[in-house]
Each structure stands twice: as structure tokens, then as C-alpha cells.
Amino acid sequence: MNFLENYQQIVAKAIEKHIFKNKPSELYEPMNYIIGNAGKRLRPIMVLMACDLFNGNTEKAIKPALAIEFFHNFTLIHDDIMDEAPLRRNNPTIHTLHGINVGILSGDALLIKAYQFFEDLEAELFKKCIQIFSDTGAVLCEGQQMDVNFETKEDVTYNDYIEMITNKTGVLSAASFKIGALIAGAKEEDAEHLYNFGKHIGIAFQIMDDYLDVFGNVEQFGKKHAGDIFENKKTILYLLAMEHATEEEKKELNFWYSKKTENVDKVYSVEKIFRRAKVDEKVLRLIHKHNEIGHDYLNKINLPEEKKKPFKELASYLLKRES
């Protein structure tokens, strides 16, 4: 995965170049904090990978790649506020350190900056990229609202869940690839194939995120263990458990998911049902399925296999990640 490290270095240098030095520091320092608190920065890397796939000018794609990264972090700040999450990437969340008001403002400012990163593109390309970017932002908000609704909605279905994570996570990976492809001058058909590849590996990534919330190593994952259970989030783990649980276990799940509590008995009881229903195995199979669908779209792009190899390695990395 040397190629990933190379891209990470490019993104890191670009972020360092665009560090905020503006005033008031109370607004901009939290923005530097979350942007500098490096995650894997996969989404801006997707922009650069797509641009390289079609032999585009990587320099031209760097600012749009940062736009994706800044937008992603904007969503994380607001997600953490909504979820009352204490940790992000193993560090205190912005609202925990600076309060909710600063968190909201810093997130808003990151969103505005994200749009500004597209301004160097020529008019026609600017319009295409901004349209994808704005559409993605709107759909992502729909996915976030669905996620919130699921906490109190009793009849969440498997299809509801897939739609929610597609909107909340899949489309951002998809848009990252498509924007990079368009900047490189790729044909619309190929850009769309890459979009669908990104959508499905994004779905797999989010399902893995839900899996790791319960079954992952908390030190490596960098989030509160079983936070989704505490928040009554009806993830794929919950839905599969309800499908395969006994009647008694369904009653117990309904009992625990009808209340928000920090009671460790809740996590212990729910996890026990998840394990008995072999939810972990079923979820890993589902992750594999969406990676296969993504590969089918990638294979439709008529380019040498060697050029597509990094995309398959990235998908494999997402499948096997531990944090």
C-alpha cells in the first residue's frame, strides 16, 4: 500500500499549506485541530487516484481533493455534536473541548472553505464539480436525518438502512472518485462507473464502521465502544439480530432500544444477542458482497488492469481494516 502513503503525503503537505491563520482564533483553531488530527484521509486520496487513473494533472486536483476533506470534517464535527460523541480519532471532539456553539461555527466555516477550493477550475468543469458536490451534500444531509429518525422509528427495514448509509457515506466516496475523473477529462460513462465503484466500497466502509463499533478494538477504532448501541442506532447489526433472534431476544432488544442509558448491562445484553445470532459473520459477508459489486463497476472501465490495481487494493484495505 505504498501508493496510499504517497497520496497521504501529498494531501498532508497541501493541508499544511492551507492551514488557517485567520482571526478570531476561537473559530479557526478548532478547524485546524480537526483537519490536522489526521485520519486516513481516504476521500481526498480518492480524488487524486481517479485523476491519476485517467492521466490527469494531479496538481489541478489537489484543491478539489481538499474540498472533499474539509467537507468531510465539517460533517464529522456536526455528527459528533448530534451524537454527543466524546471522541473522534482517539481525541476529544471539538464540541467537548470548545462547546457546541464553536463546533457549529467551525463546521460551517469548513463547509464554506470547501466550496472555495473549487474556484480555480475553468467555468465548465467548475459547474460540473460543484453540481456533484452540492448534490452530494444535500443527499448526505438526507442520510443523516434518516439516521436520526431510525433512533425512534420502530419499523426500520434492511432497504431503509442501505439507503441511509448510501446517502450518508457511499455518495461521498462516489463523488470523490467522479470529481477526480472529471478533472482528468475522463468520459462521462467511465466517470459514472467509477462513481458506482466508490458508492459500493463506501457502503462497505460504513457497514464495516458499524461492525467495528461493536466488534472492533476500541483503542484502534478511536471511538467510544458500542456507541451505536448507547445511541439506539438501528445499524445492520441490530436489523440482522432482529431477523435472527428468538422471540424472547427480540423483546429484550426492543426493551434496551426503547431507552437511552449509559447502563453497561445494555451493551452486554445486546452484544450477547448479536453474537448468538452470528451477526458478526453475516455482516462481514455483506461487506464482501458490496466490494464485489464495486469491482464489477471498476471492471467496466476499459483501462489496463495494472492501472486499476490500486483501486482494488484500496477496496481490499477497507474490507480488512481494523480501525
mmCIF file of C-alpha atoms in Angstrom:
data_model
loop_
_atom_site.group_PDB
_atom_site.id
_atom_site.type_symbol
_atom_site.label_atom_id
_atom_site.label_comp_id
_atom_site.label_asym_id
_atom_site.label_seq_id
_atom_site.Cartn_x
_atom_site.Cartn_y
_atom_site.Cartn_z
ATOM 1 C CA MET A 1 0.000 0.000 0.000
ATOM 2 C CA ASN A 2 2.918 2.355 -0.696
ATOM 3 C CA PHE A 3 0.744 4.244 -3.148
ATOM 4 C CA LEU A 4 -1.605 5.156 -0.282
ATOM 5 C CA GLU A 5 1.245 6.567 1.773
ATOM 6 C CA ASN A 6 2.403 8.637 -1.188
ATOM 7 C CA TYR A 7 -1.040 10.146 -1.635
ATOM 8 C CA GLN A 8 -1.337 10.757 2.112
ATOM 9 C CA GLN A 9 1.894 12.756 1.990
ATOM 10 C CA ILE A 10 0.578 14.861 -0.896
ATOM 11 C CA VAL A 11 -2.646 15.590 0.992
ATOM 12 C CA ALA A 12 -0.772 16.306 4.242
ATOM 13 C CA LYS A 13 1.508 18.839 2.505
ATOM 14 C CA ALA A 14 -1.483 20.519 0.873
ATOM 15 C CA ILE A 15 -3.308 20.767 4.200
ATOM 16 C CA GLU A 16 -0.219 22.212 5.852
ATOM 17 C CA LYS A 17 -0.037 24.799 3.070
ATOM 18 C CA HIS A 18 -3.637 25.829 3.701
ATOM 19 C CA ILE A 19 -3.567 25.906 7.491
ATOM 20 C CA PHE A 20 -5.799 28.651 8.907
ATOM 21 C CA LYS A 21 -4.014 31.713 10.285
ATOM 22 C CA ASN A 22 -7.096 33.937 10.326
ATOM 23 C CA LYS A 23 -8.724 35.571 13.310
ATOM 24 C CA PRO A 24 -10.582 35.063 15.568
ATOM 25 C CA SER A 25 -8.505 32.123 16.718
ATOM 26 C CA GLU A 26 -11.514 30.747 18.650
ATOM 27 C CA LEU A 27 -13.089 29.965 15.270
ATOM 28 C CA TYR A 28 -10.082 28.833 13.260
ATOM 29 C CA GLU A 29 -8.009 26.874 15.775
ATOM 30 C CA PRO A 30 -10.710 24.190 16.150
ATOM 31 C CA MET A 31 -10.774 23.936 12.339
ATOM 32 C CA ASN A 32 -7.004 23.382 12.276
ATOM 33 C CA TYR A 33 -7.420 20.877 15.109
ATOM 34 C CA ILE A 34 -9.784 18.558 13.260
ATOM 35 C CA ILE A 35 -8.118 18.972 9.861
ATOM 36 C CA GLY A 36 -4.693 18.364 11.399
ATOM 37 C CA ASN A 37 -5.936 15.449 13.501
ATOM 38 C CA ALA A 38 -5.148 13.138 10.623
ATOM 39 C CA GLY A 39 -7.446 10.271 9.897
ATOM 40 C CA LYS A 40 -6.650 8.172 6.850
ATOM 41 C CA ARG A 41 -7.807 10.992 4.530
ATOM 42 C CA LEU A 42 -9.189 8.412 2.134
ATOM 43 C CA ARG A 43 -11.684 10.651 0.363
ATOM 44 C CA PRO A 44 -9.223 13.281 -0.890
ATOM 45 C CA ILE A 45 -6.959 10.396 -1.875
ATOM 46 C CA MET A 46 -9.840 9.024 -3.964
ATOM 47 C CA VAL A 47 -9.955 12.306 -5.902
ATOM 48 C CA LEU A 48 -6.232 12.099 -6.672
ATOM 49 C CA MET A 49 -6.384 8.382 -7.523
ATOM 50 C CA ALA A 50 -9.208 8.955 -10.003
ATOM 51 C CA CYS A 51 -7.352 11.839 -11.592
ATOM 52 C CA ASP A 52 -4.230 9.704 -11.995
ATOM 53 C CA LEU A 53 -6.244 6.773 -13.367
ATOM 54 C CA PHE A 54 -7.178 8.870 -16.407
ATOM 55 C CA ASN A 55 -3.747 10.546 -16.686
ATOM 56 C CA GLY A 56 -4.929 13.896 -15.414
ATOM 57 C CA ASN A 57 -2.988 16.752 -13.839
ATOM 58 C CA THR A 58 -2.722 15.870 -10.138
ATOM 59 C CA GLU A 59 -1.837 19.469 -9.212
ATOM 60 C CA LYS A 60 -5.168 20.567 -10.640
ATOM 61 C CA ALA A 61 -6.976 18.027 -8.462
ATOM 62 C CA ILE A 62 -5.323 18.913 -5.145
ATOM 63 C CA LYS A 63 -7.620 21.780 -4.134
ATOM 64 C CA PRO A 64 -10.811 19.870 -5.058
ATOM 65 C CA ALA A 65 -9.397 16.955 -3.038
ATOM 66 C CA LEU A 66 -9.018 19.311 -0.069
ATOM 67 C CA ALA A 67 -12.593 20.449 -0.656
ATOM 68 C CA ILE A 68 -13.740 16.878 -0.089
ATOM 69 C CA GLU A 69 -11.594 16.539 3.042
ATOM 70 C CA PHE A 70 -12.773 19.842 4.540
ATOM 71 C CA PHE A 71 -16.390 18.986 3.754
ATOM 72 C CA HIS A 72 -15.987 15.545 5.332
ATOM 73 C CA ASN A 73 -14.598 17.061 8.519
ATOM 74 C CA PHE A 74 -17.428 19.592 8.597
ATOM 75 C CA THR A 75 -19.863 16.674 8.657
ATOM 76 C CA LEU A 76 -17.866 14.939 11.401
ATOM 77 C CA ILE A 77 -17.985 17.996 13.675
ATOM 78 C CA HIS A 78 -21.750 18.258 13.329
ATOM 79 C CA ASP A 79 -22.255 14.482 13.573
ATOM 80 C CA ASP A 80 -20.307 14.432 16.827
ATOM 81 C CA ILE A 81 -22.489 17.217 18.232
ATOM 82 C CA MET A 82 -25.660 15.390 17.243
ATOM 83 C CA ASP A 83 -24.371 12.101 18.653
ATOM 84 C CA GLU A 84 -22.893 13.751 21.771
ATOM 85 C CA ALA A 85 -19.713 11.836 20.916
ATOM 86 C CA PRO A 86 -16.737 12.420 23.254
ATOM 87 C CA LEU A 87 -14.053 11.007 20.930
ATOM 88 C CA ARG A 88 -13.071 11.267 17.296
ATOM 89 C CA ARG A 89 -9.889 9.539 16.050
ATOM 90 C CA ASN A 90 -8.987 8.812 19.667
ATOM 91 C CA ASN A 91 -9.016 12.536 20.523
ATOM 92 C CA PRO A 92 -11.625 14.724 22.237
ATOM 93 C CA THR A 93 -14.259 16.065 19.841
ATOM 94 C CA ILE A 94 -14.394 19.790 19.121
ATOM 95 C CA HIS A 95 -17.634 20.442 20.991
ATOM 96 C CA THR A 96 -16.181 18.598 24.005
ATOM 97 C CA LEU A 97 -13.187 20.948 24.017
ATOM 98 C CA HIS A 98 -14.759 24.217 22.883
ATOM 99 C CA GLY A 99 -18.514 23.899 23.304
ATOM 100 C CA ILE A 100 -21.397 23.353 20.901
ATOM 101 C CA ASN A 101 -21.525 26.927 19.558
ATOM 102 C CA VAL A 102 -17.897 26.862 18.442
ATOM 103 C CA GLY A 103 -18.420 23.395 16.972
ATOM 104 C CA ILE A 104 -21.333 24.597 14.838
ATOM 105 C CA LEU A 105 -19.491 27.712 13.639
ATOM 106 C CA SER A 106 -16.233 25.901 12.899
ATOM 107 C CA GLY A 107 -18.106 23.278 10.922
ATOM 108 C CA ASP A 108 -19.944 25.943 8.929
ATOM 109 C CA ALA A 109 -16.670 27.721 8.135
ATOM 110 C CA LEU A 110 -15.112 24.448 6.908
ATOM 111 C CA LEU A 111 -18.056 23.966 4.548
ATOM 112 C CA ILE A 112 -17.621 27.471 3.090
ATOM 113 C CA LYS A 113 -13.891 26.912 2.649
ATOM 114 C CA ALA A 114 -14.603 23.623 0.887
ATOM 115 C CA TYR A 115 -16.591 25.446 -1.805
ATOM 116 C CA GLN A 116 -13.793 27.990 -2.233
ATOM 117 C CA PHE A 117 -11.346 25.233 -3.129
ATOM 118 C CA PHE A 118 -13.148 24.698 -6.463
ATOM 119 C CA GLU A 119 -12.738 28.297 -7.604
ATOM 120 C CA ASP A 120 -9.572 27.725 -9.674
ATOM 121 C CA LEU A 121 -11.305 25.294 -12.059
ATOM 122 C CA GLU A 122 -12.347 26.547 -15.511
ATOM 123 C CA ALA A 123 -16.021 27.524 -15.770
ATOM 124 C CA GLU A 124 -17.489 24.379 -17.367
ATOM 125 C CA LEU A 125 -15.552 21.990 -15.130
ATOM 126 C CA PHE A 126 -16.299 24.160 -12.079
ATOM 127 C CA LYS A 127 -20.031 23.886 -12.810
ATOM 128 C CA LYS A 128 -19.868 20.080 -13.172
ATOM 129 C CA CYS A 129 -17.859 19.580 -9.986
ATOM 130 C CA ILE A 130 -19.921 21.990 -7.902
ATOM 131 C CA GLN A 131 -23.139 20.340 -9.056
ATOM 132 C CA ILE A 132 -21.858 16.916 -7.938
ATOM 133 C CA PHE A 133 -20.532 18.406 -4.709
ATOM 134 C CA SER A 134 -23.779 20.221 -3.845
ATOM 135 C CA ASP A 135 -25.979 17.259 -4.773
ATOM 136 C CA THR A 136 -23.789 15.043 -2.607
ATOM 137 C CA GLY A 137 -24.075 17.456 0.326
ATOM 138 C CA ALA A 138 -27.856 17.523 0.073
ATOM 139 C CA VAL A 139 -28.123 13.726 -0.123
ATOM 140 C CA LEU A 140 -25.727 13.360 2.797
ATOM 141 C CA CYS A 141 -27.995 15.557 4.937
ATOM 142 C CA GLU A 142 -30.924 13.323 3.962
ATOM 143 C CA GLY A 143 -28.928 10.294 5.096
ATOM 144 C CA GLN A 144 -28.053 11.941 8.389
ATOM 145 C CA GLN A 145 -31.709 12.782 9.047
ATOM 146 C CA MET A 146 -32.691 9.200 8.235
ATOM 147 C CA ASP A 147 -30.060 8.027 10.731
ATOM 148 C CA VAL A 148 -31.580 10.290 13.390
ATOM 149 C CA ASN A 149 -35.093 9.111 12.524
ATOM 150 C CA PHE A 150 -34.081 5.477 12.911
ATOM 151 C CA GLU A 151 -33.402 6.001 16.614
ATOM 152 C CA THR A 152 -37.134 6.321 17.286
ATOM 153 C CA LYS A 153 -38.597 4.602 14.225
ATOM 154 C CA GLU A 154 -39.705 1.074 15.060
ATOM 155 C CA ASP A 155 -40.097 -0.457 11.590
ATOM 156 C CA VAL A 156 -36.675 0.193 10.051
ATOM 157 C CA THR A 157 -36.041 -2.225 7.181
ATOM 158 C CA TYR A 158 -32.877 -3.537 5.570
ATOM 159 C CA ASN A 159 -33.590 -1.400 2.477
ATOM 160 C CA ASP A 160 -34.053 1.672 4.692
ATOM 161 C CA TYR A 161 -30.648 1.035 6.231
ATOM 162 C CA ILE A 162 -28.889 0.570 2.875
ATOM 163 C CA GLU A 163 -30.479 3.795 1.569
ATOM 164 C CA MET A 164 -29.391 5.643 4.695
ATOM 165 C CA ILE A 165 -25.741 4.544 4.567
ATOM 166 C CA THR A 166 -25.615 5.075 0.797
ATOM 167 C CA ASN A 167 -26.737 8.660 1.331
ATOM 168 C CA LYS A 168 -24.672 9.245 4.459
ATOM 169 C CA THR A 169 -21.400 7.618 3.368
ATOM 170 C CA GLY A 170 -21.486 5.934 -0.042
ATOM 171 C CA VAL A 171 -22.195 9.041 -2.098
ATOM 172 C CA LEU A 172 -19.217 10.972 -0.707
ATOM 173 C CA SER A 173 -16.759 8.277 -1.766
ATOM 174 C CA ALA A 174 -18.559 8.074 -5.102
ATOM 175 C CA ALA A 175 -18.414 11.844 -5.640
ATOM 176 C CA SER A 176 -14.725 11.898 -4.714
ATOM 177 C CA PHE A 177 -13.887 9.449 -7.480
ATOM 178 C CA LYS A 178 -16.152 11.111 -10.041
ATOM 179 C CA ILE A 179 -14.794 14.619 -9.404
ATOM 180 C CA GLY A 180 -11.232 13.346 -9.795
ATOM 181 C CA ALA A 181 -12.153 11.561 -13.027
ATOM 182 C CA LEU A 182 -13.859 14.642 -14.497
ATOM 183 C CA ILE A 183 -10.877 16.866 -13.615
ATOM 184 C CA ALA A 184 -8.737 14.411 -15.606
ATOM 185 C CA GLY A 185 -11.087 14.675 -18.605
ATOM 186 C CA ALA A 186 -12.494 11.135 -18.366
ATOM 187 C CA LYS A 187 -15.506 10.152 -20.433
ATOM 188 C CA GLU A 188 -18.809 10.589 -18.611
ATOM 189 C CA GLU A 189 -19.503 6.850 -18.816
ATOM 190 C CA ASP A 190 -16.185 5.954 -17.196
ATOM 191 C CA ALA A 191 -16.628 8.637 -14.537
ATOM 192 C CA GLU A 192 -20.031 7.119 -13.737
ATOM 193 C CA HIS A 193 -18.585 3.603 -13.471
ATOM 194 C CA LEU A 194 -16.011 4.925 -11.029
ATOM 195 C CA TYR A 195 -18.801 6.727 -9.153
ATOM 196 C CA ASN A 196 -20.627 3.422 -8.656
ATOM 197 C CA PHE A 197 -17.418 1.682 -7.638
ATOM 198 C CA GLY A 198 -16.955 4.370 -4.987
ATOM 199 C CA LYS A 199 -20.553 4.146 -3.861
ATOM 200 C CA HIS A 200 -20.355 0.438 -3.138
ATOM 201 C CA ILE A 201 -16.987 0.464 -1.418
ATOM 202 C CA GLY A 202 -18.343 3.427 0.574
ATOM 203 C CA ILE A 203 -21.304 1.288 1.610
ATOM 204 C CA ALA A 204 -18.913 -1.494 2.586
ATOM 205 C CA PHE A 205 -16.825 1.032 4.545
ATOM 206 C CA GLN A 206 -19.861 2.211 6.533
ATOM 207 C CA ILE A 207 -21.028 -1.331 7.244
ATOM 208 C CA MET A 208 -17.512 -2.062 8.494
ATOM 209 C CA ASP A 209 -17.748 1.075 10.650
ATOM 210 C CA ASP A 210 -20.935 -0.283 12.221
ATOM 211 C CA TYR A 211 -19.280 -3.659 12.701
ATOM 212 C CA LEU A 212 -16.207 -2.162 14.358
ATOM 213 C CA ASP A 213 -18.342 -0.067 16.697
ATOM 214 C CA VAL A 214 -19.227 -3.300 18.490
ATOM 215 C CA PHE A 215 -16.634 -5.872 17.424
ATOM 216 C CA GLY A 216 -13.582 -3.662 16.839
ATOM 217 C CA ASN A 217 -10.604 -2.879 19.049
ATOM 218 C CA VAL A 218 -11.609 0.311 20.869
ATOM 219 C CA GLU A 219 -8.006 1.623 21.064
ATOM 220 C CA GLN A 220 -7.518 1.187 17.315
ATOM 221 C CA PHE A 221 -11.020 2.290 16.306
ATOM 222 C CA GLY A 222 -10.700 5.612 18.118
ATOM 223 C CA LYS A 223 -14.336 5.900 19.187
ATOM 224 C CA LYS A 224 -16.390 5.024 22.223
ATOM 225 C CA HIS A 225 -17.040 1.281 22.304
ATOM 226 C CA ALA A 226 -20.604 0.334 21.300
ATOM 227 C CA GLY A 227 -21.598 3.977 20.855
ATOM 228 C CA ASP A 228 -24.284 2.923 18.363
ATOM 229 C CA ILE A 229 -25.888 0.693 20.978
ATOM 230 C CA PHE A 230 -25.887 3.503 23.548
ATOM 231 C CA GLU A 231 -27.485 5.803 20.950
ATOM 232 C CA ASN A 232 -30.107 3.204 19.891
ATOM 233 C CA LYS A 233 -28.849 3.350 16.304
ATOM 234 C CA LYS A 234 -30.566 0.699 14.211
ATOM 235 C CA THR A 235 -27.499 -0.385 12.282
ATOM 236 C CA ILE A 236 -27.224 -3.506 10.176
ATOM 237 C CA LEU A 237 -26.138 -5.385 13.317
ATOM 238 C CA TYR A 238 -29.421 -4.578 15.032
ATOM 239 C CA LEU A 239 -31.519 -5.366 11.938
ATOM 240 C CA LEU A 240 -29.871 -8.754 11.398
ATOM 241 C CA ALA A 241 -30.193 -9.552 15.085
ATOM 242 C CA MET A 242 -33.929 -8.784 14.967
ATOM 243 C CA GLU A 243 -34.241 -11.020 11.918
ATOM 244 C CA HIS A 244 -32.489 -13.999 13.511
ATOM 245 C CA ALA A 245 -33.238 -13.548 17.224
ATOM 246 C CA THR A 246 -35.690 -15.625 19.224
ATOM 247 C CA GLU A 247 -38.963 -14.008 20.316
ATOM 248 C CA GLU A 248 -37.547 -13.566 23.799
ATOM 249 C CA GLU A 249 -34.422 -11.921 22.445
ATOM 250 C CA LYS A 250 -36.486 -9.600 20.238
ATOM 251 C CA LYS A 251 -38.363 -8.427 23.312
ATOM 252 C CA GLU A 252 -35.071 -7.817 25.080
ATOM 253 C CA LEU A 253 -33.687 -5.845 22.129
ATOM 254 C CA ASN A 254 -36.868 -3.766 21.974
ATOM 255 C CA PHE A 255 -36.582 -3.099 25.704
ATOM 256 C CA TRP A 256 -32.996 -1.852 25.512
ATOM 257 C CA TYR A 257 -33.534 0.153 22.312
ATOM 258 C CA SER A 258 -36.534 1.947 23.799
ATOM 259 C CA LYS A 259 -34.307 3.910 26.191
ATOM 260 C CA LYS A 260 -31.040 5.837 26.118
ATOM 261 C CA THR A 261 -28.913 4.799 29.023
ATOM 262 C CA GLU A 262 -25.224 4.532 29.897
ATOM 263 C CA ASN A 263 -26.003 1.242 31.677
ATOM 264 C CA VAL A 264 -23.252 -1.245 30.760
ATOM 265 C CA ASP A 265 -25.799 -4.033 31.129
ATOM 266 C CA LYS A 266 -27.421 -2.702 27.960
ATOM 267 C CA VAL A 267 -24.244 -3.153 25.926
ATOM 268 C CA TYR A 268 -23.515 -6.536 27.484
ATOM 269 C CA SER A 269 -27.040 -7.831 26.802
ATOM 270 C CA VAL A 270 -27.248 -6.528 23.241
ATOM 271 C CA GLU A 271 -23.772 -7.783 22.336
ATOM 272 C CA LYS A 272 -24.681 -11.221 23.692
ATOM 273 C CA ILE A 273 -27.699 -11.387 21.369
ATOM 274 C CA PHE A 274 -25.605 -10.139 18.415
ATOM 275 C CA ARG A 275 -23.069 -12.906 18.974
ATOM 276 C CA ARG A 276 -25.647 -15.638 19.420
ATOM 277 C CA ALA A 277 -27.323 -14.608 16.141
ATOM 278 C CA LYS A 278 -23.868 -14.667 14.466
ATOM 279 C CA VAL A 279 -24.421 -11.114 13.325
ATOM 280 C CA ASP A 280 -20.657 -10.555 13.009
ATOM 281 C CA GLU A 281 -20.316 -13.285 10.377
ATOM 282 C CA LYS A 282 -23.372 -12.119 8.442
ATOM 283 C CA VAL A 283 -22.165 -8.511 8.387
ATOM 284 C CA LEU A 284 -18.716 -9.468 7.093
ATOM 285 C CA ARG A 285 -20.377 -11.364 4.227
ATOM 286 C CA LEU A 286 -22.417 -8.279 3.381
ATOM 287 C CA ILE A 287 -19.269 -6.133 3.303
ATOM 288 C CA HIS A 288 -17.718 -8.619 0.882
ATOM 289 C CA LYS A 289 -20.838 -8.501 -1.333
ATOM 290 C CA HIS A 290 -20.699 -4.728 -1.798
ATOM 291 C CA ASN A 291 -16.985 -4.852 -2.536
ATOM 292 C CA GLU A 292 -17.722 -7.381 -5.286
ATOM 293 C CA ILE A 293 -20.394 -5.118 -6.782
ATOM 294 C CA GLY A 294 -17.908 -2.258 -6.703
ATOM 295 C CA HIS A 295 -15.311 -4.388 -8.507
ATOM 296 C CA ASP A 296 -17.847 -5.199 -11.241
ATOM 297 C CA TYR A 297 -18.215 -1.479 -11.988
ATOM 298 C CA LEU A 298 -14.451 -0.945 -11.928
ATOM 299 C CA ASN A 299 -14.014 -3.775 -14.432
ATOM 300 C CA LYS A 300 -16.295 -1.946 -16.892
ATOM 301 C CA ILE A 301 -13.664 0.765 -17.325
ATOM 302 C CA ASN A 302 -11.567 -0.098 -20.370
ATOM 303 C CA LEU A 303 -8.102 0.517 -18.975
ATOM 304 C CA PRO A 304 -5.163 -1.836 -18.280
ATOM 305 C CA GLU A 305 -5.529 -3.926 -15.142
ATOM 306 C CA GLU A 306 -2.268 -2.512 -13.805
ATOM 307 C CA LYS A 307 -3.810 0.973 -13.693
ATOM 308 C CA LYS A 308 -6.859 -0.315 -11.801
ATOM 309 C CA LYS A 309 -4.806 -2.345 -9.325
ATOM 310 C CA PRO A 310 -4.557 0.454 -6.674
ATOM 311 C CA PHE A 311 -8.363 0.717 -6.600
ATOM 312 C CA LYS A 312 -8.695 -2.985 -5.901
ATOM 313 C CA GLU A 313 -6.018 -2.729 -3.215
ATOM 314 C CA LEU A 314 -7.888 0.175 -1.642
ATOM 315 C CA ALA A 315 -11.128 -1.821 -1.613
ATOM 316 C CA SER A 316 -9.312 -4.745 -0.012
ATOM 317 C CA TYR A 317 -7.807 -2.405 2.582
ATOM 318 C CA LEU A 318 -11.242 -1.089 3.507
ATOM 319 C CA LEU A 319 -12.503 -4.666 3.786
ATOM 320 C CA LYS A 320 -9.763 -5.692 6.196
ATOM 321 C CA ARG A 321 -9.246 -2.506 8.207
ATOM 322 C CA GLU A 322 -9.296 -2.709 11.987
ATOM 323 C CA SER A 323 -9.740 0.984 12.750
#
